[in-house]
Every structure is written in C-alpha cells, then in structure tokens.
CSV table of C-alpha atoms in Angstrom, one decimal:
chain,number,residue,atom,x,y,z
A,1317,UNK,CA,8.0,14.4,-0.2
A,1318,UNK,CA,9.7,13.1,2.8
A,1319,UNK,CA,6.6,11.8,4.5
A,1320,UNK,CA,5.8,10.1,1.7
A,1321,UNK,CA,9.2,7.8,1.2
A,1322,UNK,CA,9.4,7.4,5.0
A,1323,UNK,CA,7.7,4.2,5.0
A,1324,UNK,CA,10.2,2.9,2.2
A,1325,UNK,CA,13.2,4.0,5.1
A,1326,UNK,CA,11.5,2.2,7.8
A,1327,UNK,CA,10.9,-1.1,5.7
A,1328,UNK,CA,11.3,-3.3,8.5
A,1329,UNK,CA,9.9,-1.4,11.4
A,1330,UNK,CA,7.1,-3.2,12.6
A,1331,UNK,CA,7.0,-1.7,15.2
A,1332,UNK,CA,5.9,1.6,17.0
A,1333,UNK,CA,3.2,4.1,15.5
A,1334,UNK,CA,2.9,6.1,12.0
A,1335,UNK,CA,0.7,9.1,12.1
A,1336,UNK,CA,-2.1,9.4,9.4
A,1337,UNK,CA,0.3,11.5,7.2
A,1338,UNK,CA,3.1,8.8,6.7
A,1339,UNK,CA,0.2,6.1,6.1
A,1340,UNK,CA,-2.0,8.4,3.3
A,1341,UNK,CA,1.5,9.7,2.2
A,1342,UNK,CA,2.7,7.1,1.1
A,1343,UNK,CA,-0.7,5.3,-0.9
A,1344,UNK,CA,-0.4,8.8,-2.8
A,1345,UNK,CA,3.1,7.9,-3.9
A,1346,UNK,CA,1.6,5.0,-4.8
A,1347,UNK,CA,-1.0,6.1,-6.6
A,1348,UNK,CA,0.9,8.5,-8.7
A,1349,UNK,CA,3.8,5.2,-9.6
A,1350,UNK,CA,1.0,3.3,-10.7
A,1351,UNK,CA,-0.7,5.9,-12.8
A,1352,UNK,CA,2.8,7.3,-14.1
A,1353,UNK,CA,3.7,3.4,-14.7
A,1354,UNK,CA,-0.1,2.5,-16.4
A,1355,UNK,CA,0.7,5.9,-19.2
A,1356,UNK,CA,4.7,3.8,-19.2
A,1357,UNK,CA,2.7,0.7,-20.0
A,1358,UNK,CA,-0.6,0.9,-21.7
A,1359,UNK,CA,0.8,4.4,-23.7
A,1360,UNK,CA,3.0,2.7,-25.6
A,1361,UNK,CA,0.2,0.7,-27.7
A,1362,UNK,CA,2.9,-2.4,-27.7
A,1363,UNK,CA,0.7,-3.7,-24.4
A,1364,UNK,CA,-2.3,-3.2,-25.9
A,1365,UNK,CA,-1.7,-5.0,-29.2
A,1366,UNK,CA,-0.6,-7.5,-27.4
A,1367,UNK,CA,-3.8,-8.3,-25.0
A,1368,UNK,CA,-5.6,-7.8,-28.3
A,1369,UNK,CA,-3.9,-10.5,-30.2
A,1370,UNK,CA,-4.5,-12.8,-27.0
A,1371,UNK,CA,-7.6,-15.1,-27.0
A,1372,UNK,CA,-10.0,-13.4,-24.7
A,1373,UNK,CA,-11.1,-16.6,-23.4
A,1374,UNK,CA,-7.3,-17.4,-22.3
A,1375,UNK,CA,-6.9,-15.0,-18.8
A,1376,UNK,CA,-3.8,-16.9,-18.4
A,1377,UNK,CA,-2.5,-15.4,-22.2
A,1378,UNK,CA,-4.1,-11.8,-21.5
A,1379,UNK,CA,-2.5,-11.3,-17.9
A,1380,UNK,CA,0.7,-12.7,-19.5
A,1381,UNK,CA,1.0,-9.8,-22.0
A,1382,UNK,CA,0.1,-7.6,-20.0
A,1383,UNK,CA,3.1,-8.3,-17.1
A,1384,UNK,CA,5.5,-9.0,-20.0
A,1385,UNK,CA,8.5,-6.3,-21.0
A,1386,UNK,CA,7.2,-3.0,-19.7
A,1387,UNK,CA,4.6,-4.6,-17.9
A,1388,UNK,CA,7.4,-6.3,-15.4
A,1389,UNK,CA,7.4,-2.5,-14.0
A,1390,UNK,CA,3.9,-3.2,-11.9
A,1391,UNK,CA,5.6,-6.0,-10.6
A,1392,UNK,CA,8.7,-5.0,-9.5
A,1393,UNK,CA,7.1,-1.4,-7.8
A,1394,UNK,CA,4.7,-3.7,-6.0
A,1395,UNK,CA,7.8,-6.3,-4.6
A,1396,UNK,CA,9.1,-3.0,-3.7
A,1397,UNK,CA,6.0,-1.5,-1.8
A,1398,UNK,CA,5.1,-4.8,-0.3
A,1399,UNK,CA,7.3,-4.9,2.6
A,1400,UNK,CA,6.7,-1.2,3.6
A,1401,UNK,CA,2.6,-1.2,2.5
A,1402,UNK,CA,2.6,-4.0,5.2
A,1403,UNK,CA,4.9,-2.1,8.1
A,1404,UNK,CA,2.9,1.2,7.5
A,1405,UNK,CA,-0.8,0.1,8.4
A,1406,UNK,CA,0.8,-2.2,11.1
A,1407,UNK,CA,2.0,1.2,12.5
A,1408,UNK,CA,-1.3,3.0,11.8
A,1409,UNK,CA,-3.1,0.5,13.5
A,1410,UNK,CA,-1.1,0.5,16.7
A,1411,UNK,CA,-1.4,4.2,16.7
A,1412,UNK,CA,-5.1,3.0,16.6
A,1413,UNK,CA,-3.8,1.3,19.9
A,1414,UNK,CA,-5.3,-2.2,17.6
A,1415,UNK,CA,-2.6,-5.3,17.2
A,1416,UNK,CA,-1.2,-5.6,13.8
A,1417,UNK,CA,-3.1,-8.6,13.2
A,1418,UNK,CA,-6.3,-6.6,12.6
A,1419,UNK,CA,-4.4,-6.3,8.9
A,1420,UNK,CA,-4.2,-10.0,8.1
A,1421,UNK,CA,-8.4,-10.2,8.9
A,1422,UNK,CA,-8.6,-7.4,6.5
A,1423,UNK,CA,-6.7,-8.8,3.8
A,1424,UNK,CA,-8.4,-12.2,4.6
A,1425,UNK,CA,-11.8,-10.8,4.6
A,1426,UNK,CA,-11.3,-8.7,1.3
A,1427,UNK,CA,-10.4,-12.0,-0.5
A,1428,UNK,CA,-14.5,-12.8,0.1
A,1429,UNK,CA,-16.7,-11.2,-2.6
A,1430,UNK,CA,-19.1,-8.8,-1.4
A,1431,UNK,CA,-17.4,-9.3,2.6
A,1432,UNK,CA,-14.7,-8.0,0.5
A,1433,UNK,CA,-15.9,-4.9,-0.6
A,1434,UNK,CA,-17.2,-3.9,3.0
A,1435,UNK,CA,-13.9,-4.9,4.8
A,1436,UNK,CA,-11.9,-2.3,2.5
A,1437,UNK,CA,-14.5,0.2,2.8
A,1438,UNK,CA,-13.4,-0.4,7.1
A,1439,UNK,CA,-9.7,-1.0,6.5
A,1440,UNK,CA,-9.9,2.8,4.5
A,1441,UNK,CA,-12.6,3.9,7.9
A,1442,UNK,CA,-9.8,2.6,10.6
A,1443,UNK,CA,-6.4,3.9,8.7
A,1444,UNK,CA,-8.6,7.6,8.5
A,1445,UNK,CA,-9.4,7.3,12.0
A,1446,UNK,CA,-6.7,10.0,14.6
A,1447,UNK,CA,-5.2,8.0,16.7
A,1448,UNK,CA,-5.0,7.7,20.2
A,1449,UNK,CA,-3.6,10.2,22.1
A,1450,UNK,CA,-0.6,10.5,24.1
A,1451,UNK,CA,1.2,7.3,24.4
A,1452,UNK,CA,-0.3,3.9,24.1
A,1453,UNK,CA,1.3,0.2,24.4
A,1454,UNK,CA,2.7,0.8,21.6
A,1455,UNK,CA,4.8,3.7,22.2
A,1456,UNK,CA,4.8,7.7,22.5
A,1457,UNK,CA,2.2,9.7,19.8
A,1458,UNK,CA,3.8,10.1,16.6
A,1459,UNK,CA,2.8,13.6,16.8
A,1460,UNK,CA,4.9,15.0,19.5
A,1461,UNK,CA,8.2,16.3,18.4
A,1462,UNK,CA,8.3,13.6,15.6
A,1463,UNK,CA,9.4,14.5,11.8
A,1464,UNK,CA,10.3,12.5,8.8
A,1465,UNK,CA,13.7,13.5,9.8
A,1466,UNK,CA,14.4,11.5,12.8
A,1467,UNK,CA,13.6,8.2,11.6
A,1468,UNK,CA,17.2,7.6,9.6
C-alpha cells in the first residue's frame, strides 16, 4: 500500500528516479478508484437514465450527464492524480536515464489516431523497461537502500 500512495507524497518531485514498483503501483491504485468509482457511478442507475434521456446525437448532453452529481467523482480523482501521474513517469523515465520530455512526445503522439495507439503501446514498453543501473545523471538507483519510507 505504501508504494502505491508514494507518488501522491512526492507530488511535486520532478525530480530523481521511481523504480518500476512506485510507477505500476500507483496505475493499480488507479485502476481500482476508477473501477470502485465506475460501480459508485454507473451502479446507481441515476447515470444511466440520464445518458438514456440524452439525445444520442448531442455528445455534448451525454458527456454532461454523465460528469454531473456522482459523476464529478471521475473528475475530481483525475485533478488529484494529474499532478503525481505526471511526476511518476518523469521519474521512471530518468531511471530509464531518458529526459522527462520523452512524456510530453508520448502524450502528443497518442493524441494522433492510429500513431496513437502505437505510442501507448511504447509509453507501457519504456515504463516496463528496468532501469539503468547504479547511478545515472539523474541520481543514485532507486533500488539501493530506498523504501517508501524515506521519501516523507
């Protein structure tokens, strides 16, 4: 549990290095808000009923029902994941010994259909990757003597 708020302590941190376990620690916390947040949301029916009452050809309407009262939930969790999501896989990819930047020409590139879908596909490749050892420009491994702990 305490690798996978770390990123939420170290909101700021841009940064140093985060090991693989802090980076896929943390998108399983966020998998598991999202899905406990979706049974919130959609469970209740009141979402639902109301995306069904919306014209279909009206996206504005339908995503507007669905972010409304209990939908706000999605949008507040990802305000509050936004800052650290960012931090994190600047950290994994300087324990990749890569700039941060890399991460901007991801999210760039996955805004391009089909480029999209292949620059995910490397963004998941690279944050799976081990990192370097030993130290790098960046700073010492992660992995020596490090625990969730001593980031406070």
């Amino acid at each position: 549990m305490e690798w996978m708020i770390l990123p939420l302590k170290r909101y700021f941190d841009f940064q140093g290095r985060s090991r693989r376990l802090e980076f896929w620690m943390f998108a399983l916390l966020n998998v598991i808000v999202f899905t406990v947040l979706s049974v919130i949301v959609f469970g209740t029916g009141a979402t639902m009923s109301q995306i069904e009452a919306a014209d279909p050809n009206d996206l504005g309407a339908i995503y507007g029902s669905m972010f409304s009262g209990l939908g706000l939930l999605f949008i507040i969790w990802w305000l509050i994941i936004l800052i650290p999501s960012i931090s994190v896989s600047v950290r994994r990819l300087h324990d990749r010994n890569m700039t941060g930047w890399w991460y901007l020409g991801f999210i760039v590139l996955s805004l391009i259909p089909l480029i999209g879908f292949v620059a995910s596909i490397a963004y998941i490749v690279v944050m799976a990757l081990p990192g370097t050892p030993g130290p790098n420009k960046y700073g010492p491994s992660p992995k020596e003597g490090v625990t969730a702990e001593t980031f406070e």
